[in-house]
Coordinates of C-alpha atoms in Angstrom, one line a residue:
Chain U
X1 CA 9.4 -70.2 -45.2
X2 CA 8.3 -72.7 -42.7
X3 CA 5.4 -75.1 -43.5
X4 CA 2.3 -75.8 -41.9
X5 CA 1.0 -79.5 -41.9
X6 CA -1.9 -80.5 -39.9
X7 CA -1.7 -83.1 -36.4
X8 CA -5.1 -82.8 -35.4
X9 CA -8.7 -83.4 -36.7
X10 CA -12.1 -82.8 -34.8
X11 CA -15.5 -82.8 -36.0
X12 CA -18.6 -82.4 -34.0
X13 CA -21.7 -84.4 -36.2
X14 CA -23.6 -82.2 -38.8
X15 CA -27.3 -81.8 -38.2
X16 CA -29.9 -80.7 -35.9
X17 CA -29.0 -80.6 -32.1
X18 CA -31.7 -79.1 -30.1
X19 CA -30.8 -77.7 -27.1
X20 CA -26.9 -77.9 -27.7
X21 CA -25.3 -74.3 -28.4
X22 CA -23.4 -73.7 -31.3
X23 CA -20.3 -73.0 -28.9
X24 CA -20.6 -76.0 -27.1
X25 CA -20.4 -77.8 -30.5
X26 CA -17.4 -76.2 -30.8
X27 CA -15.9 -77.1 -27.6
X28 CA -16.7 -80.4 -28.6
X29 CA -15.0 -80.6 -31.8
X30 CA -11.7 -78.8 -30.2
X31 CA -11.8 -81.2 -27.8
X32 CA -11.4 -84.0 -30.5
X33 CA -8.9 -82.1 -32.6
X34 CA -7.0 -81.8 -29.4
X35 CA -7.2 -85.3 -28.7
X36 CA -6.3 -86.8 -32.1
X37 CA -3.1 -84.4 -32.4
X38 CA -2.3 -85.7 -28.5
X39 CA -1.6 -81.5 -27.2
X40 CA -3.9 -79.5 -24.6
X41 CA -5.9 -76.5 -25.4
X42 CA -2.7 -74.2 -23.2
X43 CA -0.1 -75.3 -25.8
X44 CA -2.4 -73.7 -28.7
X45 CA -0.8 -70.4 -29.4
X46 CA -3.2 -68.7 -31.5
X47 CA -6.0 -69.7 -33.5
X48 CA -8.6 -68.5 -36.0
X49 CA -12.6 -69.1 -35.1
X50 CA -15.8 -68.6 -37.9
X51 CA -18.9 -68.7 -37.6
X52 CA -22.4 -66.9 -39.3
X53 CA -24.4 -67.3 -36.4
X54 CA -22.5 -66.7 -33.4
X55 CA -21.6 -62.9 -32.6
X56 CA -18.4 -63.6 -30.7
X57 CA -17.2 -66.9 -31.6
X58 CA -14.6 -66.5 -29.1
X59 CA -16.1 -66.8 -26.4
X60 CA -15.3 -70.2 -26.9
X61 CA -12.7 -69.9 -24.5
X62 CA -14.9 -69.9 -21.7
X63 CA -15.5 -73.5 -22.4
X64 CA -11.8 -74.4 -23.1
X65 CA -9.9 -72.4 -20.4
X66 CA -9.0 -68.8 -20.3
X67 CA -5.5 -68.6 -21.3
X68 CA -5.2 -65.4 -22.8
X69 CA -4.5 -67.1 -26.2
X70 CA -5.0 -64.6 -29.5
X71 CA -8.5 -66.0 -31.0
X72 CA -9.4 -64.0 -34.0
X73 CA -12.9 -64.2 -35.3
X74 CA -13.4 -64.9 -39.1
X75 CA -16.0 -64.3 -41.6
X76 CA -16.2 -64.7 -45.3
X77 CA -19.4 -66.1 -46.4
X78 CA -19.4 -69.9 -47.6
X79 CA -15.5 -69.1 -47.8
X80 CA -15.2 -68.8 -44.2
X81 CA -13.4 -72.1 -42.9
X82 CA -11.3 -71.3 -46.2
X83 CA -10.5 -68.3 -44.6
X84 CA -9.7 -69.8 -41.2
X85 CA -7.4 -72.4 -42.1
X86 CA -5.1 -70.3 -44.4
X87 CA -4.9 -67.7 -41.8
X88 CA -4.1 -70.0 -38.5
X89 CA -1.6 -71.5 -41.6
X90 CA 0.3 -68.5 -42.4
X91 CA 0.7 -67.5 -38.7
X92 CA 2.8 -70.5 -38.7
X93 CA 4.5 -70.1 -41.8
X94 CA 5.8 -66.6 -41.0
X95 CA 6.9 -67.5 -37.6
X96 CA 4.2 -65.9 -35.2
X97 CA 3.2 -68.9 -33.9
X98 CA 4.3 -72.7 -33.9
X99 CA 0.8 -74.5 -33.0
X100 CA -2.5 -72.6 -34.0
X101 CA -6.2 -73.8 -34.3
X102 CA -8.8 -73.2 -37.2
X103 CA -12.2 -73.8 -35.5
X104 CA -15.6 -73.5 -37.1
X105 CA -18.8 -73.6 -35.4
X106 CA -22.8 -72.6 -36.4
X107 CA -26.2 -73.2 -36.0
X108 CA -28.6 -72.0 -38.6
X109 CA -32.9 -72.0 -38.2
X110 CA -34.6 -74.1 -40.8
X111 CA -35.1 -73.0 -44.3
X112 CA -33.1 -70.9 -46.7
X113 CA -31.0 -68.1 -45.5
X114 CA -32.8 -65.0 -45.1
X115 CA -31.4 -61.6 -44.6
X116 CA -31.8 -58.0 -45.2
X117 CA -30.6 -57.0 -48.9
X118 CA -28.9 -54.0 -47.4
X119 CA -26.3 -56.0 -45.3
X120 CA -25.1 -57.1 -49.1
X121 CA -25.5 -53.6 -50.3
X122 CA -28.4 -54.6 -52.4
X123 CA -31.5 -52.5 -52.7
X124 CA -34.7 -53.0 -50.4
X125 CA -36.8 -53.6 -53.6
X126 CA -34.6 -56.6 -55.2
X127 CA -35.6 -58.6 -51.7
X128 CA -39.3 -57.0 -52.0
X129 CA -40.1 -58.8 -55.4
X130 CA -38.5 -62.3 -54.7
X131 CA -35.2 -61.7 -56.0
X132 CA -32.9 -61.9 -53.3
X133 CA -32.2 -65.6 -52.6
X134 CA -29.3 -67.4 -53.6
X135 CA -30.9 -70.3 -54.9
X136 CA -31.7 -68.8 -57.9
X137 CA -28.1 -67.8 -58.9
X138 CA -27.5 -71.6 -58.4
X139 CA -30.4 -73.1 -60.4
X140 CA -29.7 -69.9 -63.0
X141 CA -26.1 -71.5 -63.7
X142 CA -26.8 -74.5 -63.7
X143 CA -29.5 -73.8 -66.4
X144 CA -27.6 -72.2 -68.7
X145 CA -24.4 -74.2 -67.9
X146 CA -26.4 -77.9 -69.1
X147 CA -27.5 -75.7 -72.1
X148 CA -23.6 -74.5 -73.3
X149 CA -22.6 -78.0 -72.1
X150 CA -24.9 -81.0 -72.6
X151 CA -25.3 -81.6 -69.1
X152 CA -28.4 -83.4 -68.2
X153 CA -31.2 -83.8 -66.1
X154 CA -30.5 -87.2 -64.7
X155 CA -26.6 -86.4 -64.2
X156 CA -27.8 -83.7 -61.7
X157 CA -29.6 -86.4 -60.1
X158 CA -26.8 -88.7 -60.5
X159 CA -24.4 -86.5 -58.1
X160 CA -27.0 -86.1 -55.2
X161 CA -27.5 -90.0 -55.2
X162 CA -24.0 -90.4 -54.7
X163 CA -24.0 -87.8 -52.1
X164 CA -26.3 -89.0 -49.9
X165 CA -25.0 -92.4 -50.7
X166 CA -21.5 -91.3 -49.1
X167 CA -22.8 -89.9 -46.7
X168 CA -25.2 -92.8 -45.2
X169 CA -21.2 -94.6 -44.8
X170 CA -21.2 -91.0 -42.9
X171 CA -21.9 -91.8 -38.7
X172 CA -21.0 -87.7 -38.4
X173 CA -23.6 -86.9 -41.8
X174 CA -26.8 -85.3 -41.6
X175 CA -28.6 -86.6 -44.2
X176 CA -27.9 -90.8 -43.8
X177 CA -31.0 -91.9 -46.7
X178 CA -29.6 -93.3 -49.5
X179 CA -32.1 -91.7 -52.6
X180 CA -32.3 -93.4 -56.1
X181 CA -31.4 -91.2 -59.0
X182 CA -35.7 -92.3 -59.5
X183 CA -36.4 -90.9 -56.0
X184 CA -34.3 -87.7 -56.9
X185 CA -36.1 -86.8 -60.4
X186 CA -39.1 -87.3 -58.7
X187 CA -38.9 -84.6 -56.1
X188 CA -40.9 -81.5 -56.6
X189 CA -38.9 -78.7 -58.4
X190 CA -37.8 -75.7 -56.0
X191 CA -35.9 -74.0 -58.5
X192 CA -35.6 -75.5 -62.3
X193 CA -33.9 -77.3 -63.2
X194 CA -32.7 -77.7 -59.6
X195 CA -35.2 -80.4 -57.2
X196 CA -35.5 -80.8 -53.5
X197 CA -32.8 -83.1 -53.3
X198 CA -30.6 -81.2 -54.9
X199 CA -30.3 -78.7 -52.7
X200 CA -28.2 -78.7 -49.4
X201 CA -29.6 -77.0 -46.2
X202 CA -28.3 -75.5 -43.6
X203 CA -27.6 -77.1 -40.2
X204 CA -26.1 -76.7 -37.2
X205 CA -22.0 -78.0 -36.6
X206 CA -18.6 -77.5 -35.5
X207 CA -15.4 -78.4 -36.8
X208 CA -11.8 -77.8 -35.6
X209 CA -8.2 -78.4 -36.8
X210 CA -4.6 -78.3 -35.1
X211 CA -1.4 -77.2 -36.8
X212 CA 1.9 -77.3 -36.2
X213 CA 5.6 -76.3 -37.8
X214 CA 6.3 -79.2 -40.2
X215 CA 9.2 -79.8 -38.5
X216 CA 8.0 -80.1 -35.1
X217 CA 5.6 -82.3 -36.4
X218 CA 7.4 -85.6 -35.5
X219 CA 6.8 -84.5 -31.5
X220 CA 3.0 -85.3 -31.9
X221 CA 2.1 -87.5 -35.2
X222 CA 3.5 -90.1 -37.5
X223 CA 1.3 -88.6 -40.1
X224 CA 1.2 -85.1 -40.4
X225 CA -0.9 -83.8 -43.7
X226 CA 0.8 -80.8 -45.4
X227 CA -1.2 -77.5 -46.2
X228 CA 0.2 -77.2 -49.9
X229 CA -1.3 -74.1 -50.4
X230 CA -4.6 -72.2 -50.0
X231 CA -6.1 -69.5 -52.3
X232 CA -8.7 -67.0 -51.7
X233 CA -10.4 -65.1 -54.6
X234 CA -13.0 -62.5 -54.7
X235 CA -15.0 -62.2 -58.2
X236 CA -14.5 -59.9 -60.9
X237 CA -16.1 -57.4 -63.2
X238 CA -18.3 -59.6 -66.1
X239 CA -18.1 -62.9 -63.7
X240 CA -21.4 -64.2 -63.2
X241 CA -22.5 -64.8 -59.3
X242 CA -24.8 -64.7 -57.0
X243 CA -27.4 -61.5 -56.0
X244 CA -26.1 -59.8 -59.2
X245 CA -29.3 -57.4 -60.2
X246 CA -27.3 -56.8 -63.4
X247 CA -24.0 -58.0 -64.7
X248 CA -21.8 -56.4 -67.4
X249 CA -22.2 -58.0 -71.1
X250 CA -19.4 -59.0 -73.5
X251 CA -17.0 -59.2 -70.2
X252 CA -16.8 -62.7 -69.8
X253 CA -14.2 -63.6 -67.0
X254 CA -13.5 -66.6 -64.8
X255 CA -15.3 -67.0 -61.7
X256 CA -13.5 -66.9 -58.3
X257 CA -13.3 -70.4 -58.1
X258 CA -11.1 -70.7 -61.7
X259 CA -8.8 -67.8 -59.8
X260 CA -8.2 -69.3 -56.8
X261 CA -7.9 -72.3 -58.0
X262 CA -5.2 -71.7 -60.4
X263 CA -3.6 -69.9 -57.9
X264 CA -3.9 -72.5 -55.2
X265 CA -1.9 -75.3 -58.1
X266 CA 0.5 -73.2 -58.8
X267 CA 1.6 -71.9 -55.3
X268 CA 1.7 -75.7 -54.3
X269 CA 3.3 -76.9 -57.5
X270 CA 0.8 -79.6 -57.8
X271 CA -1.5 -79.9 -60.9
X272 CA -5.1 -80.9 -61.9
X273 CA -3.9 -84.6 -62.5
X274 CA -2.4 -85.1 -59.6
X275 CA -5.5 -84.7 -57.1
X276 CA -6.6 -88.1 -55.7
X277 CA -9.9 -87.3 -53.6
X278 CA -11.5 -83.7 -54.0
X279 CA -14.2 -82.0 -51.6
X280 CA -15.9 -79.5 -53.6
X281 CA -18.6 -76.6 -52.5
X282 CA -21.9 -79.0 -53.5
X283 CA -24.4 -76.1 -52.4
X284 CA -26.6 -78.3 -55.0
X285 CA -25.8 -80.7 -57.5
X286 CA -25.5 -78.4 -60.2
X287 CA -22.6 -76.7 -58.6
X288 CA -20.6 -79.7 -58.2
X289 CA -20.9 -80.6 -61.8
X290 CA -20.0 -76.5 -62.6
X291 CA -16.8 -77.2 -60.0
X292 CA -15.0 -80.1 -61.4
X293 CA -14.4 -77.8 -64.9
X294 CA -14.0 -75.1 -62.5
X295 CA -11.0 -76.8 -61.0
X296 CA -9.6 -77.8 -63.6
X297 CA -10.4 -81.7 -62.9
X298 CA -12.0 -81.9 -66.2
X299 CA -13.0 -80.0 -69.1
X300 CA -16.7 -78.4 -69.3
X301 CA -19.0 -81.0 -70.6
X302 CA -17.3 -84.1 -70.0
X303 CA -18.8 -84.4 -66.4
X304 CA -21.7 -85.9 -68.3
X305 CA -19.6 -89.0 -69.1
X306 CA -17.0 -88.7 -66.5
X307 CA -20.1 -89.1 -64.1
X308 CA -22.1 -92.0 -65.7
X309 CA -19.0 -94.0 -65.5
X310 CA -18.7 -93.5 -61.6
X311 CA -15.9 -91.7 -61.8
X312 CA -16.6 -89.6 -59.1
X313 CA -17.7 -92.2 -56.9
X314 CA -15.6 -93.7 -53.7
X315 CA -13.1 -96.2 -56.0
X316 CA -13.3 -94.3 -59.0
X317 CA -9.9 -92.2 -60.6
X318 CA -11.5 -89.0 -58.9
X319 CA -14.1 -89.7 -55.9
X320 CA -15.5 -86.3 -54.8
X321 CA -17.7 -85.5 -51.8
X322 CA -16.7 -88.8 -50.1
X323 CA -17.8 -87.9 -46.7
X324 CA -21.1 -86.9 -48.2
X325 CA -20.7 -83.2 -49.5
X326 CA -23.0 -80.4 -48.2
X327 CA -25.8 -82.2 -49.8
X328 CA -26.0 -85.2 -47.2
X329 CA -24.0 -83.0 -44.5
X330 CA -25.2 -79.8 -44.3
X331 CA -23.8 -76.5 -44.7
X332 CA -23.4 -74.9 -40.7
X333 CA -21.0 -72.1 -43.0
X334 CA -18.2 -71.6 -40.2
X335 CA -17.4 -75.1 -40.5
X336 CA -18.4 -76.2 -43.6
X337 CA -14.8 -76.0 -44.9
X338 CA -13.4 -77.5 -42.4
X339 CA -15.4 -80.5 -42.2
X340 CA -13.9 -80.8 -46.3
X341 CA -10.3 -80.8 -44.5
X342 CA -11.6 -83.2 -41.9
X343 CA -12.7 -85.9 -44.4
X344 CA -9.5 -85.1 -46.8
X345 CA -7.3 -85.3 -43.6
X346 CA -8.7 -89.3 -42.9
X347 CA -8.7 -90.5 -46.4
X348 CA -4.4 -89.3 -46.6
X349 CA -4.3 -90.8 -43.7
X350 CA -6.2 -94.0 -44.9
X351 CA -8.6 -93.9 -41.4
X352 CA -12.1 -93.2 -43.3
X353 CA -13.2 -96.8 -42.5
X354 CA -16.2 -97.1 -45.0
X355 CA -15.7 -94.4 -47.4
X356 CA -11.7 -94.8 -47.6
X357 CA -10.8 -94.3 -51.5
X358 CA -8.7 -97.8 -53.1
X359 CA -5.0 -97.1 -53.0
X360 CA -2.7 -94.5 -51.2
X361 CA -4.1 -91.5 -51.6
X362 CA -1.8 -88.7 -51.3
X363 CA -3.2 -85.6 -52.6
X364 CA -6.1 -83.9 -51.3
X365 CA -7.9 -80.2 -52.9
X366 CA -10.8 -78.8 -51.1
X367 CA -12.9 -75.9 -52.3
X368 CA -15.3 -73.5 -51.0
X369 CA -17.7 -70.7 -53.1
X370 CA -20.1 -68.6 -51.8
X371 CA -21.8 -64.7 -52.0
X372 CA -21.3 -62.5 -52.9
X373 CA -18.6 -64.3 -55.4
X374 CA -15.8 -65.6 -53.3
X375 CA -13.8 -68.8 -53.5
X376 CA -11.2 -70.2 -51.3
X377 CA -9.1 -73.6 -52.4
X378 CA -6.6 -75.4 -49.8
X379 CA -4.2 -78.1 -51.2
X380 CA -2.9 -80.9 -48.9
X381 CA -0.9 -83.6 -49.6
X382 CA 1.1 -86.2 -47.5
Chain O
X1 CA -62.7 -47.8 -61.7
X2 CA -59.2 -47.7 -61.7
X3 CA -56.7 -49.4 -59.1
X4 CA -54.4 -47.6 -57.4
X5 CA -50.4 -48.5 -58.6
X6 CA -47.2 -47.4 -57.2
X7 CA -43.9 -48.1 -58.5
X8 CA -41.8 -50.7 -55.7
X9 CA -38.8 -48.1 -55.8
X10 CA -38.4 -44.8 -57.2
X11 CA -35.7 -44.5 -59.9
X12 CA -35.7 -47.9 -61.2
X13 CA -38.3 -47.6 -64.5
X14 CA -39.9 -44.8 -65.6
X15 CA -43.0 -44.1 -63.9
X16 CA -45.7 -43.3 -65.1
X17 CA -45.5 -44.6 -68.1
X18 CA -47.0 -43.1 -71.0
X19 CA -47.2 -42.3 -74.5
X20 CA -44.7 -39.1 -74.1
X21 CA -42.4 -41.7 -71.7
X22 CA -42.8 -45.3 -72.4
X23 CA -41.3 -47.7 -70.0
X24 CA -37.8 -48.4 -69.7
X25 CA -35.7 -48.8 -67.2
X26 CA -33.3 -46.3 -65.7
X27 CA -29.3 -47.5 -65.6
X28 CA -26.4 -45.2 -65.8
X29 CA -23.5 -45.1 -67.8
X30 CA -20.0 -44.1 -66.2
X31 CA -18.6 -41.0 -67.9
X32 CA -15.4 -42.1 -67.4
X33 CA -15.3 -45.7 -69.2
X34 CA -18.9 -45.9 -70.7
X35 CA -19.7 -48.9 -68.5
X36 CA -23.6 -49.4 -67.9
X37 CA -24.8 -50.3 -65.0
X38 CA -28.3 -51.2 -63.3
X39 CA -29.6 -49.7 -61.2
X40 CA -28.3 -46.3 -61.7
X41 CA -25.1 -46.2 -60.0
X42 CA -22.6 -43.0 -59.4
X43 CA -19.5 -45.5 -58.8
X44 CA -18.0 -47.1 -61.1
X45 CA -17.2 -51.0 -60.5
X46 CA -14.8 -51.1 -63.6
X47 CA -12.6 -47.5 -63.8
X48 CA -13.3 -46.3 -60.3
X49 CA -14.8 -42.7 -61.7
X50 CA -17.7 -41.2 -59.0
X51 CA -19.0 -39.5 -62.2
X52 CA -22.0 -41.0 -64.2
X53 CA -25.1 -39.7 -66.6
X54 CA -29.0 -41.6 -66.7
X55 CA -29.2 -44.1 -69.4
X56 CA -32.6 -45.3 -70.4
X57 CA -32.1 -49.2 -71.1
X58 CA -33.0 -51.1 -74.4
X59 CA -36.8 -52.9 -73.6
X60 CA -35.9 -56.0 -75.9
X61 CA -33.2 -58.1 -75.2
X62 CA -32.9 -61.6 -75.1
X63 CA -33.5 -64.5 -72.4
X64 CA -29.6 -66.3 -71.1
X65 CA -30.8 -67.9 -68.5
X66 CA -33.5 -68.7 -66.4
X67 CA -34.9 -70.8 -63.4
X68 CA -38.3 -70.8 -61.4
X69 CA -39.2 -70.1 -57.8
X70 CA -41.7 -72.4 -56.7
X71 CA -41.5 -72.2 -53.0
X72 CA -42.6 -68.8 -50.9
X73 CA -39.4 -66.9 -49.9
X74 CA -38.5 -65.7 -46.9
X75 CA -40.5 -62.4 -45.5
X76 CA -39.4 -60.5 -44.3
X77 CA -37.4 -59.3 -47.2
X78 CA -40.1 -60.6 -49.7
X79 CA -43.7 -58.6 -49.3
X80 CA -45.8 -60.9 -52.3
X81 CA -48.9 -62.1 -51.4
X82 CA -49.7 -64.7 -48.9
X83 CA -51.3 -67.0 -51.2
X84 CA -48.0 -67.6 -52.9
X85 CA -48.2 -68.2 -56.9
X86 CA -44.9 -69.8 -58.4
X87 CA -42.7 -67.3 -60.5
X88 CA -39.5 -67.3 -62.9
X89 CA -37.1 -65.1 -62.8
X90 CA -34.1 -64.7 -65.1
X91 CA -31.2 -62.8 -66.8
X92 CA -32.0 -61.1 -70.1
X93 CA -29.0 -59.5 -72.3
X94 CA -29.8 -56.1 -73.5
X95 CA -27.1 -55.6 -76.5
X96 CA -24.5 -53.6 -76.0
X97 CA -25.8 -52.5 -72.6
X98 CA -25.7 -55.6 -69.6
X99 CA -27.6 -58.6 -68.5
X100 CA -30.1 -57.6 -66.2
X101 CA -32.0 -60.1 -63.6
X102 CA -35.8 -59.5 -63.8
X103 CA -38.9 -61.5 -63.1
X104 CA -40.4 -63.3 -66.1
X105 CA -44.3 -63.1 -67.0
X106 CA -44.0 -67.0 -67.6
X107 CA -44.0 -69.3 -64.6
X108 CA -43.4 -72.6 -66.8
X109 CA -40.0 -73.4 -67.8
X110 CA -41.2 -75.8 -70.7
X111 CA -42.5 -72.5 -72.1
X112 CA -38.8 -70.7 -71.6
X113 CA -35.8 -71.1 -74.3
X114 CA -32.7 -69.4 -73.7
X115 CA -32.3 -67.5 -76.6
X116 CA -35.8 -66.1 -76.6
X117 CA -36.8 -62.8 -77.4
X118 CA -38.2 -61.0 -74.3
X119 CA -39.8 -57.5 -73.8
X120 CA -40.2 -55.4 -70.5
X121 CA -43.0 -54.5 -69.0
X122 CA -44.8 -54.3 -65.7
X123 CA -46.2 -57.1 -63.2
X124 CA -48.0 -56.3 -60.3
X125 CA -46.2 -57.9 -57.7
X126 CA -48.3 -57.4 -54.7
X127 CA -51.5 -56.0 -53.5
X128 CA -51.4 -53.6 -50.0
X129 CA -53.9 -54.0 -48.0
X130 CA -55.9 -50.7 -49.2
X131 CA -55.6 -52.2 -52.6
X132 CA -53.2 -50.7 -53.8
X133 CA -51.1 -52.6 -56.2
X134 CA -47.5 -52.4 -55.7
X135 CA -45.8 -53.0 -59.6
X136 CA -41.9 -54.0 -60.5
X137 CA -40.5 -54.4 -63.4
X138 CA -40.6 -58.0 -66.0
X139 CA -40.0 -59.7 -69.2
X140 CA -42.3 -61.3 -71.4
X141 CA -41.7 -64.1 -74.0
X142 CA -42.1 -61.0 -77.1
X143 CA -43.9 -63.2 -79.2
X144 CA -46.2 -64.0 -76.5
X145 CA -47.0 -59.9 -76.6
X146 CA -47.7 -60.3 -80.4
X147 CA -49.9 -63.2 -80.4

């Protein structure tokens, strides 16, 4: 089968951008991936568009040239860009297509998501009596998760500090303040054990990737970065997620993220220990501490250590969230993922100026997890 | 006088409540595979049956985990009161049966323990303009109900 690598990277900055469309973002970040891989949006044979937000993310093409090109809309909840990129990649590894595009693009109103329970298939009353938001799942795992596990307060706080520490080296971040771990502990609680600056919002963004045949590759790049693998996962019976009135007991299973990622290693025949720099779904600081043991970069409960010691940091064995995670970028969902492969893409390549992880880099795992329990993983390496 | 309450959903917990019918909520269990599920449902997430019978669920259980919600959330779909009071909501494991997300009577998490044992009962949730007070189902700290 013929392997997809990636020529071309674009990102439109993460943030607020009154006035600016959510398309037009995405035009933008096209535009760059475009650029960077050196082809024009006429050689692009078919690509793969998501977005939350925007009805018909293709109309796109208006603003890159009407060229009858196969855009197919995408949506999968926080696994969306996940979504995206392994379908533009598997039109080129069966053949249909030899250069494709994954573009993500979204612009979300302040505050937490708010919808209508019955577009989850969730009764009226669970949104009625303040039980429908998806913060609670995370500050509910997190909870029990630092009880099982002896994860604690200030480790929580810990993660976010590096965060938004990465992501002031960030000129594309939302969220540039560097916060002390004091700062962070001191912010009012939203949902315990979870604080204000713990939580990611979401924001408004666009992200876009080009791929190509791997063996074509040499026609546009000196450093193409190979799609390994992706996974997607949905959750299954006695896994606990998110805007679950009830759960089964004694039928305790893996959450998505363990299957896909398990599945994502060992379709890319690349382990755990091999990973150099890992972007991982930081909807808060809890999850990022729940998805290192989830894939398999450590065992539960040694994040408490692994994390005081800076491992996780930019120059430690296993920096995560370089460019910032959701937490100082933002989660615009359609390209949230993306934005993960983005930052991966320039630290294999060794271009991410002030965040670049020591050394030579050369494998690369992003991950994605969202409602109502799905989990996407991509693999790249050089 | 009395206030005017009416259950937020029909089907959910028995209603009213009395000495002949005390509280409890109402799940289902698949009469294919025995799974129980809340709220009642006729399909079957783990065998695929369409077949299922009522099940009245246990009223203890115990707290597995919990978190608070300390900021007003979004309405529309929430319909509390404007004057927002801070609430906790977690899962509690009925034995045998399934863990079932509720809100808690307790708003402080200092005064939570997973582990605990909790009770159902009823809370108010909202008052409609007419004053009628619109009820949903919770769990109290049990020892807080013996004290």
């Amino acid at each position: 089968m013929t392997e997809a690598v990636i020529i071309g990277v674009g990102l439109h900055p993460f943030g607020r951008f009154t006035g600016k469309t959510a398309l037009d973002m995405g035009a933008d970040a096209v535009r760059l991936a475009l650029a960077d891989a050196g082809v024009n949006w006429p050689q692009i044979q078919g690509g793969y568009i998501g977005s939350y937000e925007v009805a018909n993310p293709d109309a796109i093409v208006a603003r890159l040239g009407l060229t009858g090109v196969p855009l197919r809309g995408v949506f999968n909840g926080c696994a969306t860009a996940g979504t995206s990129v392994a379908l533009a990649a598997r039109a080129i590894e069966t053949g249909e297509h030899d250069l494709t595009i994954a573009i993500g693009l979204d612009k979300h109103p302040r505050g937490a998501f708010a919808a209508d329970p019955s577009v989850a298939g969730i009764p009226s009353w669970y949104g009625q009596t303040g039980l429908f938001l998806t913060t609670h799942f995370f500050g509910m795992k997190i909870n029990r998760y630092m009880h099982d596990h002896g994860i604690s307060h200030e480790t929580l706080a810990r993660v976010a500090a590096k965060n938004f520490g990465n992501a002031a080296r960030n000129e594309k971040a939302w969220r540039r303040t560097p916060l002390s771990v004091e700062e962070i502990l001191a912010s009012p609680v939203l949902n315990y054990p979870l604080r204000q600056y713990m939580y990611c919002g979401p924001d408004e963004g666009a992200a876009a990737l080009v791929l190509c045949r791997a063996d074509q590759a040499h026609k546009y790049t000196g450093k193409p970065v190979r799609i390994r693998s992706t996974a997607l996962r949905s959750r299954r019976l006695g896994a606990f997620e998110v805007q679950s009135p009830s759960f089964p007991v004694g039928e305790v299973v893996a959450s998505p993220t363990v299957d896909a990622s398990r599945e994502a290693y060992e379709r890319a025949g690349i382990g755990p220990e091999d990973v150099d720099v890992a972007q991982l779904q930081d909807t808060d600081a809890g999850s990022e501490v729940i998805h290192m043991a989830e894939n398999g970069l450590c065992k539960d409960g040694e994040q408490e250590r692994l994390i005081a010691e800076g491992a996780t940091e930019i120059g430690g064995r296993l920096p995560v969230n370089t460019d910032g995670g959701l937490l100082g970028n933002g989660e615009p969902i359609g390209a949230s993922g993306l934005r993960q492969i983005h930052e991966i893409v320039l630290q294999l390549r060794g271009t991410a100026g002030d965040r670049q992880i020591p050394g030579t880099p050369r494998v690369g795992y992003t991950h994605l997890y969202g409602a109502p329990g799905v989990s996407a993983v991509t693999i790249l390496s050089t | 006088m009395t206030t005017t309450q009416i259950p937020v959903a029909e089907g959910l917990f028995t209603w009213p409540p009395d000495e002949s019918t005390p509280l409890r909520l109402i799940g289902s269990e698949c009469t294919g595979c025995g799974l129980v599920s809340f709220p009642a449902a006729s399909d079957c997430v783990r065998c695929a049956s369409t077949e299922s019978k009522e099940r009245l669920l246990a009223e203890r259980g115990t707290l597995w985990t919990y978190t608070t919600q300390d900021f007003r959330p979004p309405s529309p779909p929430y319909d509390g009161p404007e004057a927002f009071e801070p609430y906790a909501v977690g899962y509690i494991e009925l034995p045998g049966e399934l863990l079932v997300e509720a809100r808690l009577t307790e708003p402080d998490p200092d005064k939570l323990r997973i582990g605990q044992e909790m009770r159902l009962t009823l809370v108010p949730y909202t008052v409609r303009d007419d004053g009628t007070e619109v009820v949903t189902f919770a769990f109290a700290p049990a020892e807080e109900e013996a004290s």
